[in-house]
CSV table of C-alpha atoms and ligand atoms in Angstrom, one decimal:
chain,number,residue,atom,x,y,z
A,445,UNK,CA,-4.1,-13.8,4.4
A,446,UNK,CA,-4.3,-12.7,7.7
A,447,UNK,CA,-0.9,-10.1,8.2
A,448,UNK,CA,-2.0,-7.4,10.6
A,449,UNK,CA,-2.2,-8.4,14.0
A,450,UNK,CA,-4.1,-6.5,16.9
A,451,UNK,CA,-2.9,-6.7,20.2
A,452,UNK,CA,-5.2,-5.3,22.8
A,453,UNK,CA,-3.9,-7.0,26.2
A,454,UNK,CA,-1.8,-4.0,27.3
A,455,UNK,CA,-5.1,-1.9,27.2
A,456,UNK,CA,-8.1,-4.0,27.6
A,457,UNK,CA,-7.7,-4.2,31.3
A,458,UNK,CA,-8.1,-0.6,31.9
A,459,UNK,CA,-11.6,-0.8,31.2
A,460,UNK,CA,-12.6,-4.3,31.3
A,461,UNK,CA,-16.1,-3.8,32.7
A,462,UNK,CA,-17.0,-1.3,30.0
A,463,UNK,CA,-15.2,-3.7,27.3
A,464,UNK,CA,-17.3,-6.5,28.2
A,465,UNK,CA,-20.7,-4.4,28.3
A,466,UNK,CA,-20.2,-3.1,25.0
A,467,UNK,CA,-19.8,-6.7,23.5
A,468,UNK,CA,-23.8,-6.9,22.2
A,469,UNK,CA,-23.5,-3.0,21.1
A,470,UNK,CA,-20.0,-3.7,18.7
A,471,UNK,CA,-22.2,-6.7,17.0
A,472,UNK,CA,-25.2,-4.5,16.5
A,473,UNK,CA,-23.1,-1.5,15.3
A,474,UNK,CA,-21.5,-3.9,12.9
A,475,UNK,CA,-24.8,-5.4,11.7
A,476,UNK,CA,-26.0,-1.8,11.3
A,477,UNK,CA,-23.2,-0.8,8.9
A,478,UNK,CA,-23.2,-3.9,7.1
A,479,UNK,CA,-26.8,-4.0,6.5
A,480,UNK,CA,-27.0,-0.2,5.8
A,481,UNK,CA,-29.8,0.6,8.4
A,482,UNK,CA,-28.1,3.4,10.1
A,483,UNK,CA,-27.6,7.4,9.9
A,484,UNK,CA,-25.6,8.2,6.9
A,485,UNK,CA,-26.2,4.9,5.1
A,486,UNK,CA,-26.4,6.8,1.7
A,487,UNK,CA,-22.6,7.0,2.3
A,488,UNK,CA,-21.9,3.3,2.2
A,489,UNK,CA,-20.1,2.7,-0.5
A,490,UNK,CA,-16.6,2.1,0.5
A,491,UNK,CA,-17.6,-0.8,2.3
A,492,UNK,CA,-17.5,-2.6,-1.0
A,493,UNK,CA,-14.9,-0.6,-2.8
A,494,UNK,CA,-12.1,-3.3,-2.5
A,495,UNK,CA,-14.1,-6.5,-3.2
A,496,UNK,CA,-16.1,-5.0,-6.1
A,497,UNK,CA,-13.5,-2.6,-7.7
A,498,UNK,CA,-13.9,-2.9,-11.5
A,499,UNK,CA,-10.7,-4.5,-13.2
A,500,UNK,CA,-11.0,-1.9,-16.1
A,501,UNK,CA,-11.3,1.2,-13.8
A,502,UNK,CA,-7.9,0.0,-12.4
A,503,UNK,CA,-6.5,-0.6,-15.8
A,504,UNK,CA,-7.7,3.2,-17.0
A,505,UNK,CA,-6.1,4.2,-13.6
A,506,UNK,CA,-2.6,2.5,-14.6
A,507,UNK,CA,-3.0,3.5,-18.3
A,508,UNK,CA,-3.4,7.6,-17.0
A,509,UNK,CA,-0.8,7.1,-14.5
A,510,UNK,CA,1.6,5.8,-17.2
A,511,UNK,CA,0.8,8.7,-19.4
A,512,UNK,CA,1.6,11.3,-16.7
A,513,UNK,CA,4.6,9.4,-15.7
A,514,UNK,CA,5.8,9.5,-19.1
A,515,UNK,CA,5.3,13.3,-19.5
A,516,UNK,CA,5.7,14.8,-16.5
A,517,UNK,CA,8.8,15.6,-14.1
A,518,UNK,CA,6.3,16.7,-11.5
A,519,UNK,CA,2.4,16.0,-11.0
A,520,UNK,CA,0.6,18.6,-8.8
A,521,UNK,CA,-2.3,16.5,-7.1
A,522,UNK,CA,-4.4,19.2,-5.8
A,523,UNK,CA,-7.3,18.5,-3.4
A,524,UNK,CA,-8.0,19.2,0.4
A,525,UNK,CA,-9.0,16.8,3.5
A,526,UNK,CA,-10.3,13.4,2.2
A,527,UNK,CA,-9.5,14.6,-1.5
A,528,UNK,CA,-5.7,14.2,-0.8
A,529,UNK,CA,-4.7,13.0,2.8
A,530,UNK,CA,-5.2,9.1,1.5
A,531,UNK,CA,-3.0,9.5,-1.3
A,532,UNK,CA,-0.5,11.6,0.5
A,533,UNK,CA,-0.5,8.8,3.5
A,534,UNK,CA,0.4,5.9,1.0
A,535,UNK,CA,2.8,7.9,-1.1
A,536,UNK,CA,4.6,9.0,1.9
A,537,UNK,CA,5.1,5.6,3.5
A,538,UNK,CA,6.1,4.0,0.5
A,539,UNK,CA,8.5,6.5,-0.8
A,540,UNK,CA,12.3,6.7,0.3
A,541,UNK,CA,12.7,8.8,3.4
A,542,UNK,CA,14.7,11.5,1.1
A,543,UNK,CA,12.6,11.4,-1.9
A,544,UNK,CA,12.3,15.0,-2.0
A,545,UNK,CA,16.1,15.6,-2.3
A,546,UNK,CA,16.5,13.2,-5.5
A,547,UNK,CA,15.9,15.0,-8.8
A,548,UNK,CA,13.1,13.6,-10.9
A,549,UNK,CA,14.0,10.8,-13.2
A,550,UNK,CA,12.6,10.1,-16.7
A,551,UNK,CA,9.2,8.2,-16.1
A,552,UNK,CA,9.2,8.6,-12.1
A,553,UNK,CA,7.7,12.3,-11.7
A,554,UNK,CA,7.5,13.8,-8.2
A,555,UNK,CA,4.0,14.1,-6.9
A,556,UNK,CA,3.4,17.3,-5.1
A,557,UNK,CA,0.3,18.8,-3.3
A,558,UNK,CA,-1.3,21.7,-3.5
A,559,UNK,CA,-5.1,23.5,-2.8
A,560,UNK,CA,-4.8,22.0,1.1
A,561,UNK,CA,-3.8,25.4,2.3
A,562,UNK,CA,-4.3,28.8,1.7
A,563,UNK,CA,-0.8,29.7,2.3
A,564,UNK,CA,0.3,32.5,-0.3
A,565,UNK,CA,4.1,31.8,0.0
A,566,UNK,CA,3.4,27.9,-0.2
A,567,UNK,CA,1.7,28.3,-3.7
A,568,UNK,CA,4.2,31.0,-5.0
A,569,UNK,CA,6.7,28.6,-3.9
A,570,UNK,CA,5.4,25.8,-5.6
A,571,UNK,CA,4.8,27.8,-9.1
A,572,UNK,CA,8.5,28.7,-8.8
A,573,UNK,CA,9.6,25.2,-8.7
A,574,UNK,CA,7.3,24.2,-11.6
A,575,UNK,CA,8.6,27.2,-13.5
A,576,UNK,CA,9.9,25.8,-17.0
A,577,UNK,CA,9.3,22.4,-15.4
A,578,UNK,CA,7.5,19.8,-17.5
A,579,UNK,CA,4.4,19.1,-15.0
A,580,UNK,CA,0.8,17.6,-14.9
A,581,UNK,CA,-2.1,18.4,-12.6
A,582,UNK,CA,-4.6,15.8,-10.9
A,583,UNK,CA,-7.1,18.2,-9.8
A,584,UNK,CA,-9.5,16.7,-7.0
A,585,UNK,CA,-12.9,17.5,-5.4
A,586,UNK,CA,-16.1,15.7,-5.0
A,587,UNK,CA,-18.2,18.9,-4.4
A,588,UNK,CA,-16.3,20.8,-7.0
A,589,UNK,CA,-16.6,24.0,-5.4
A,590,UNK,CA,-14.1,24.1,-2.3
A,591,UNK,CA,-12.3,27.1,-2.0
A,592,UNK,CA,-8.9,26.0,-1.5
A,593,UNK,CA,-8.2,23.7,-4.5
A,594,UNK,CA,-10.1,26.1,-6.7
A,595,UNK,CA,-7.6,28.8,-6.0
A,596,UNK,CA,-4.7,26.3,-6.5
A,597,UNK,CA,-6.1,25.0,-9.9
A,598,UNK,CA,-6.8,28.5,-11.3
A,599,UNK,CA,-3.0,29.4,-10.7
A,600,UNK,CA,-1.4,26.2,-11.9
A,601,UNK,CA,-3.7,25.7,-14.7
A,602,UNK,CA,-2.9,29.2,-15.9
A,603,UNK,CA,0.8,28.2,-15.6
A,604,UNK,CA,0.7,25.0,-17.3
A,605,UNK,CA,-1.3,26.6,-20.4
A,606,UNK,CA,1.3,29.4,-20.3
A,607,UNK,CA,4.3,26.6,-20.4
A,608,UNK,CA,2.8,23.9,-22.5
A,609,UNK,CA,0.5,25.6,-24.6
A,610,UNK,CA,-3.3,25.3,-24.0
A,611,UNK,CA,-3.4,21.9,-26.2
A,612,UNK,CA,-0.8,20.0,-24.7
A,613,UNK,CA,-2.0,21.3,-21.2
A,614,UNK,CA,-5.5,19.7,-21.6
A,615,UNK,CA,-3.9,16.2,-21.8
A,616,UNK,CA,-1.7,16.9,-18.7
A,617,UNK,CA,-4.9,17.5,-16.5
A,618,UNK,CA,-6.8,15.0,-15.0
A,619,UNK,CA,-10.2,15.9,-12.8
A,620,UNK,CA,-11.6,13.8,-10.5
A,621,UNK,CA,-15.1,14.9,-9.3
A,622,UNK,CA,-18.6,14.2,-9.1
A,623,UNK,CA,-20.3,12.6,-12.0
A,624,UNK,CA,-22.5,15.5,-13.0
A,625,UNK,CA,-22.4,18.2,-10.3
A,626,UNK,CA,-20.1,21.1,-9.4
A,627,UNK,CA,-17.8,24.0,-11.3
A,628,UNK,CA,-15.1,21.4,-11.8
A,629,UNK,CA,-17.2,18.7,-13.7
A,630,UNK,CA,-18.6,21.8,-15.9
A,631,UNK,CA,-14.7,23.0,-16.2
A,632,UNK,CA,-13.6,19.6,-17.1
A,633,UNK,CA,-16.5,19.1,-19.6
A,634,UNK,CA,-16.0,22.4,-21.6
A,635,UNK,CA,-11.8,21.9,-21.7
A,636,UNK,CA,-12.0,18.0,-22.6
A,637,UNK,CA,-9.8,16.9,-19.2
A,638,UNK,CA,-10.0,13.3,-18.7
A,639,UNK,CA,-12.1,12.7,-15.8
A,640,UNK,CA,-12.6,10.2,-13.2
A,641,UNK,CA,-16.0,10.0,-11.0
A,642,UNK,CA,-15.9,9.8,-7.0
A,643,UNK,CA,-19.1,7.8,-6.3
A,644,UNK,CA,-22.0,9.4,-4.6
A,645,UNK,CA,-22.4,7.1,-2.1
A,646,UNK,CA,-18.6,7.5,-0.8
A,647,UNK,CA,-17.6,10.4,1.1
A,648,UNK,CA,-14.1,12.3,0.9
A,649,UNK,CA,-12.3,10.5,3.9
A,650,UNK,CA,-13.6,7.1,2.7
A,651,UNK,CA,-12.3,8.1,-0.8
A,652,UNK,CA,-8.7,6.8,-1.0
A,653,UNK,CA,-9.8,3.6,-2.3
A,654,UNK,CA,-11.3,5.3,-5.3
A,655,UNK,CA,-9.3,7.2,-8.0
A,656,UNK,CA,-8.9,10.0,-5.7
A,657,UNK,CA,-6.2,8.1,-4.0
A,658,UNK,CA,-5.5,5.5,-6.4
A,659,UNK,CA,-4.3,7.9,-9.1
A,660,UNK,CA,-1.8,9.9,-7.3
A,661,UNK,CA,-0.5,6.5,-5.7
A,662,UNK,CA,0.0,5.0,-9.3
A,663,UNK,CA,1.4,8.1,-10.4
A,664,UNK,CA,3.9,7.5,-7.6
A,665,UNK,CA,5.1,4.3,-9.0
A,666,UNK,CA,3.2,2.1,-6.3
A,667,UNK,CA,1.3,-0.9,-7.0
A,668,UNK,CA,-2.5,0.1,-6.9
A,669,UNK,CA,-3.8,-3.6,-7.1
A,670,UNK,CA,-1.8,-4.6,-4.3
A,671,UNK,CA,-3.2,-1.9,-2.2
A,672,UNK,CA,-6.7,-3.3,-3.3
A,673,UNK,CA,-5.8,-6.9,-2.4
A,674,UNK,CA,-4.7,-5.8,1.3
A,675,UNK,CA,-7.8,-4.2,1.5
A,676,UNK,CA,-9.9,-6.8,0.0
A,677,UNK,CA,-8.6,-9.4,2.2
A,678,UNK,CA,-9.7,-6.7,5.4
A,679,UNK,CA,-12.8,-6.7,4.1
A,680,UNK,CA,-13.4,-10.2,4.2
A,681,UNK,CA,-11.7,-10.7,7.8
A,682,UNK,CA,-13.9,-7.8,9.0
A,683,UNK,CA,-17.2,-8.9,7.3
A,684,UNK,CA,-18.9,-10.7,10.4
A,685,UNK,CA,-19.3,-10.4,14.1
A,686,UNK,CA,-16.4,-12.2,16.3
A,687,UNK,CA,-14.0,-11.7,18.8
A,688,UNK,CA,-11.5,-11.9,16.0
A,689,UNK,CA,-12.8,-9.2,13.8
A,690,UNK,CA,-10.2,-6.4,14.4
A,691,UNK,CA,-12.4,-3.7,13.5
A,692,UNK,CA,-14.9,-4.8,16.0
A,693,UNK,CA,-12.7,-5.2,18.6
A,694,UNK,CA,-10.8,-2.0,18.0
A,695,UNK,CA,-14.2,0.1,17.9
A,696,UNK,CA,-15.3,-1.7,20.9
A,697,UNK,CA,-12.3,-0.9,22.9
A,698,UNK,CA,-11.7,2.5,22.3
A,699,UNK,CA,-15.5,3.1,23.1
A,700,UNK,CA,-14.7,1.4,26.5
A,701,UNK,CA,-11.9,3.4,27.0
A,702,UNK,CA,-14.0,6.4,25.9
A,703,UNK,CA,-16.4,5.5,28.7
A,704,UNK,CA,-13.5,5.3,31.3
A,705,UNK,CA,-12.4,8.8,30.7
A,706,UNK,CA,-10.1,8.1,28.0
A,707,UNK,CA,-11.0,11.1,25.9
A,708,UNK,CA,-7.8,11.5,23.6
A,709,UNK,CA,-6.7,8.5,21.4
A,710,UNK,CA,-2.9,9.2,20.2
A,711,UNK,CA,-1.9,7.5,17.0
A,712,UNK,CA,1.8,6.5,17.4
A,713,UNK,CA,4.4,5.3,14.9
A,714,UNK,CA,8.2,4.1,15.2
A,715,UNK,CA,9.1,5.2,11.6
A,716,UNK,CA,8.6,8.6,10.2
A,717,UNK,CA,7.2,7.6,7.1
A,718,UNK,CA,4.2,7.0,8.8
A,719,UNK,CA,3.3,10.6,9.5
A,720,UNK,CA,0.9,11.3,6.9
A,721,UNK,CA,-0.6,8.2,7.7
A,722,UNK,CA,-1.6,9.5,11.2
A,723,UNK,CA,-2.9,12.8,9.5
A,724,UNK,CA,-5.2,10.6,7.2
A,725,UNK,CA,-6.3,8.6,10.3
A,726,UNK,CA,-6.9,11.6,12.2
A,727,UNK,CA,-9.2,13.2,9.6
A,728,UNK,CA,-11.1,9.8,9.5
A,729,UNK,CA,-11.9,9.6,13.0
A,730,UNK,CA,-11.7,13.3,14.0
A,731,UNK,CA,-14.6,14.2,11.1
A,732,UNK,CA,-16.3,11.0,11.6
A,733,UNK,CA,-17.1,11.0,15.5
A,734,UNK,CA,-16.5,14.6,16.8
A,735,UNK,CA,-20.0,15.6,16.8
A,736,UNK,CA,-23.0,16.1,19.0
A,737,UNK,CA,-20.7,17.3,21.9
A,738,UNK,CA,-18.9,13.7,21.6
A,739,UNK,CA,-15.8,11.8,20.1
A,740,UNK,CA,-12.3,10.9,21.1
A,741,UNK,CA,-10.1,13.5,20.1
A,742,UNK,CA,-7.6,12.0,17.5
A,743,UNK,CA,-3.8,13.1,18.0
A,744,UNK,CA,-0.4,11.6,16.6
A,745,UNK,CA,2.8,11.7,17.7
A,746,UNK,CA,6.1,10.1,15.6
A,747,UNK,CA,8.2,8.2,18.0
A,748,UNK,CA,11.0,8.2,19.0
A,749,UNK,CA,11.4,11.8,17.9
A,750,UNK,CA,8.2,13.3,20.0
A,751,UNK,CA,9.3,11.2,23.2
A,752,UNK,CA,11.7,13.8,23.7
A,753,UNK,CA,8.7,16.4,23.1
A,754,UNK,CA,5.3,15.1,24.2
A,755,UNK,CA,7.1,12.2,25.7
A,756,UNK,CA,6.6,14.1,29.3
A,757,UNK,CA,3.2,15.0,29.1
A,758,UNK,CA,1.8,11.1,27.7
A,759,UNK,CA,3.9,9.5,30.7
A,760,UNK,CA,2.8,12.0,33.4
A,761,UNK,CA,0.0,14.3,32.3
A,762,UNK,CA,-3.6,14.1,32.5
A,763,UNK,CA,-4.6,10.4,32.6
A,764,UNK,CA,-7.3,11.3,29.9
A,765,UNK,CA,-5.3,9.4,27.2
A,766,UNK,CA,-4.6,6.0,25.3
A,767,UNK,CA,-2.3,5.0,22.4
A,768,UNK,CA,-2.4,3.1,19.4
A,769,UNK,CA,0.9,2.2,17.8
A,770,UNK,CA,1.6,0.8,14.7
A,771,UNK,CA,4.5,-1.1,14.6
A,772,UNK,CA,6.3,-2.3,11.2
A,773,UNK,CA,7.7,-6.0,12.2
A,774,UNK,CA,10.6,-5.8,9.5
A,775,UNK,CA,12.5,-2.7,7.9
A,776,UNK,CA,13.3,-3.1,4.4
A,777,UNK,CA,17.1,-2.5,4.4
A,778,UNK,CA,19.7,-4.3,6.6
A,779,UNK,CA,21.6,-1.7,8.8
A,780,UNK,CA,23.7,-1.9,11.5
A,781,UNK,CA,25.5,0.3,14.2
A,782,UNK,CA,29.0,0.0,13.6
A,783,UNK,CA,31.7,-0.6,16.1
A,784,UNK,CA,34.0,2.4,16.8
A,785,UNK,CA,37.7,1.9,18.4
A,786,UNK,CA,37.3,4.9,20.7
A,787,UNK,CA,33.8,4.5,22.0
A,788,UNK,CA,33.7,8.2,23.0
A,789,UNK,CA,29.9,8.1,22.5
A,790,UNK,CA,29.7,4.8,24.3
A,791,UNK,CA,27.5,3.0,22.1
A,792,UNK,CA,29.7,0.4,21.3
A,793,UNK,CA,27.3,-2.1,23.5
A,794,UNK,CA,25.0,-1.4,20.5
A,795,UNK,CA,27.6,-2.5,17.7
A,796,UNK,CA,26.5,-5.0,15.1
A,797,UNK,CA,22.9,-4.8,16.1
A,798,UNK,CA,20.4,-3.6,13.6
A,799,UNK,CA,19.1,0.0,14.2
A,800,UNK,CA,15.6,-1.4,14.1
A,801,UNK,CA,16.6,-4.0,17.3
A,802,UNK,CA,17.3,-0.4,19.3
A,803,UNK,CA,13.9,0.9,17.8
A,804,UNK,CA,12.2,-2.1,19.0
A,805,UNK,CA,13.6,-2.0,22.4
A,806,UNK,CA,12.4,1.8,22.5
A,807,UNK,CA,9.1,0.8,21.5
A,808,UNK,CA,8.8,-1.9,24.1
A,809,UNK,CA,10.1,0.3,26.5
A,810,UNK,CA,8.0,3.0,25.8
A,811,UNK,CA,4.8,0.7,25.9
A,812,UNK,CA,6.2,-0.4,29.7
A,813,UNK,CA,6.6,3.1,30.8
A,814,UNK,CA,3.0,4.2,29.6
A,815,UNK,CA,1.2,1.5,30.8
A,816,UNK,CA,2.8,1.9,34.4
A,817,UNK,CA,2.1,5.4,34.0
A,818,UNK,CA,-1.6,4.7,33.1
A,819,UNK,CA,-1.9,4.9,29.2
A,820,UNK,CA,-3.7,2.1,27.8
A,821,UNK,CA,-1.4,0.6,24.8
A,822,UNK,CA,-3.2,-0.9,21.5
A,823,UNK,CA,-0.8,-2.4,19.3
A,824,UNK,CA,-1.6,-2.8,15.5
A,825,UNK,CA,1.7,-4.7,13.9
A,826,UNK,CA,2.1,-5.0,10.3
A,827,UNK,CA,4.7,-7.2,8.8
A,828,UNK,CA,6.5,-4.9,6.1
A,829,UNK,CA,5.4,-1.5,5.2
A,830,UNK,CA,4.2,-2.2,1.9
A,831,UNK,CA,1.1,-1.6,-0.5
A,832,UNK,CA,-0.6,-4.9,0.6
A,833,UNK,CA,-0.2,-4.0,4.1
A,834,UNK,CA,-1.3,-0.4,3.8
A,835,UNK,CA,-4.5,-1.7,2.1
A,836,UNK,CA,-5.4,-3.6,5.2
A,837,UNK,CA,-4.6,-1.0,7.4
A,838,UNK,CA,-7.0,1.5,5.4
A,839,UNK,CA,-9.6,-0.8,5.3
A,840,UNK,CA,-9.6,-1.7,9.1
A,841,UNK,CA,-9.4,1.7,10.0
A,842,UNK,CA,-12.3,2.9,8.0
A,843,UNK,CA,-14.1,-0.2,9.0
A,844,UNK,CA,-13.3,0.3,12.6
A,845,UNK,CA,-14.5,4.2,12.3
A,846,UNK,CA,-17.9,3.2,10.8
A,847,UNK,CA,-18.5,0.6,13.5
A,848,UNK,CA,-17.2,2.8,16.4
A,849,UNK,CA,-19.0,6.1,15.4
A,850,UNK,CA,-22.5,3.9,15.4
A,851,UNK,CA,-21.5,3.1,18.8
A,852,UNK,CA,-20.8,6.3,19.9
A,853,UNK,CA,-24.5,7.3,18.6
A,854,UNK,CA,-23.2,9.6,16.0
A,855,UNK,CA,-23.5,9.7,12.3
A,856,UNK,CA,-20.1,8.7,11.2
A,857,UNK,CA,-20.8,9.9,7.5
A,858,UNK,CA,-21.7,13.7,7.7
A,859,UNK,CA,-19.3,16.6,8.7
A,860,UNK,CA,-22.0,19.6,9.3
A,861,UNK,CA,-19.4,21.2,11.6
A,862,UNK,CA,-17.0,21.8,8.8
A,863,UNK,CA,-19.2,24.3,7.1
A,864,UNK,CA,-19.0,26.9,10.0
A,865,UNK,CA,-16.0,28.3,9.1
A,866,UNK,CA,-16.6,28.5,5.6
A,867,UNK,CA,-20.1,30.6,6.1
A,868,UNK,CA,-18.1,33.1,8.1
A,869,UNK,CA,-14.9,33.2,5.7
A,870,UNK,CA,-17.4,33.6,2.7
A,871,UNK,CA,-19.3,36.6,4.5
A,872,UNK,CA,-15.9,38.4,5.3
A,873,UNK,CA,-14.6,37.8,1.6
A,874,UNK,CA,-18.1,39.1,0.5
A,875,UNK,CA,-18.8,36.3,-1.9
A,876,UNK,CA,-22.1,36.7,-3.6
A,877,UNK,CA,-24.7,35.2,-1.7
A,878,UNK,CA,-23.3,35.3,1.6
A,879,UNK,CA,-23.1,39.2,2.2
A,880,UNK,CA,-25.9,38.9,5.4
B,1651,PA5,O1,-14.2,14.1,4.2
B,1651,PA5,C1,-14.8,15.0,3.6
B,1651,PA5,O2,-15.7,15.0,3.0
B,1651,PA5,C2,-14.1,16.3,3.7
B,1651,PA5,O3,-12.7,16.3,4.2
B,1651,PA5,C3,-13.9,16.8,2.2
B,1651,PA5,O4,-13.0,15.4,1.8
B,1651,PA5,C4,-13.1,18.0,2.1
B,1651,PA5,O5,-13.7,19.0,2.8
B,1651,PA5,C5,-12.8,18.2,0.3
B,1651,PA5,O6,-14.0,18.7,-0.4
B,1651,PA5,P1,-14.4,18.2,-1.7
B,1651,PA5,O7,-13.7,17.0,-2.5
B,1651,PA5,O8,-15.8,18.6,-2.2
B,1651,PA5,O9,-13.2,19.2,-2.3
């Protein structure tokens, strides 16, 4: 079933020549990806995750989620980068916008995130919130040795054991890590935690459709089967080269725009719940393409909010930018602008309209203004914000990223640059083995 709609008519003419010239290269890049003949081809496990997901794994994830939902008011998802962004993106997109302000209900724990920063106050404040509360932990690290989640896990494990007792704590901790390697695997084996494996051939930023993303998403009460169905349909839709293959078209167009001097891509939403989807997307494209002195800089904005901050730059700043808009066709709730007798605010002309109609006209007006101002506009429309559409979007962007990276001439599946800060930090902290 085709549900996402990619509209390139307001972008392609900015780099028509480059777009035409890149056709064969986009076909070749797709084939390189599908046939596994390119750089980083030992990290292509994500390509078939949706269609080859074992049914018994999905059932086990749902059973673990049900157990945590039954026994916890809060479930803390510990991880950084690819080990938390996908789950947060989906959970945030599907939640009530004010979810954080409602108290947890029975069998509906709140999912919180830790280990994605080293903010001392953040960690202390999280622990204060969890004082005396029934909570569980999903600790996620592919390498099993990342510093940020290791610090958070040490603190929260200790707190959980104190509050619930060591035996009960063991059943409230789930570890998702490598099958054999790393400190987290060793700890999970010694302590007897339930574990899930991150496949060797799936890199962190491509792992949202493994237990890394699926378990925290299921714990938040969302339907992971629908998410996987959406992704599987997109897997089929993007399998073969064609001008109808949305991932190939997107990869080809963004490379054409890049060659035309558009060095920055902003992912735009008109629904604030997509804010963390943009964070996931930024990691996916930033870590995959930003290497060898190349790569489009992935940025994001929330509209109309940021039209009142970044809008000026986008409209009139250096012309090195293009935008990709995710537009949700239909909101879930009917909600209209009321009539007001005095009309002091002067908005009675909107009375009776759905608020979304105003939003859609803001979107159209923005597109027209930006296009006039020299900003190419790619538009991706999804019917509603639900599991199925998000599954489609996730796979679409992952596939687009793989093709685009190969077109750019980089290995989209490594991240050598991420090690630089770690080496310096370890030396400064005098970590054994890093003292020179
Ligand atoms: O995409 C990646 O590979 C990274 O962002 C990792 O996900 C991130 O560094 C966390 O690594 P790990 O899961 O090994 O703790």
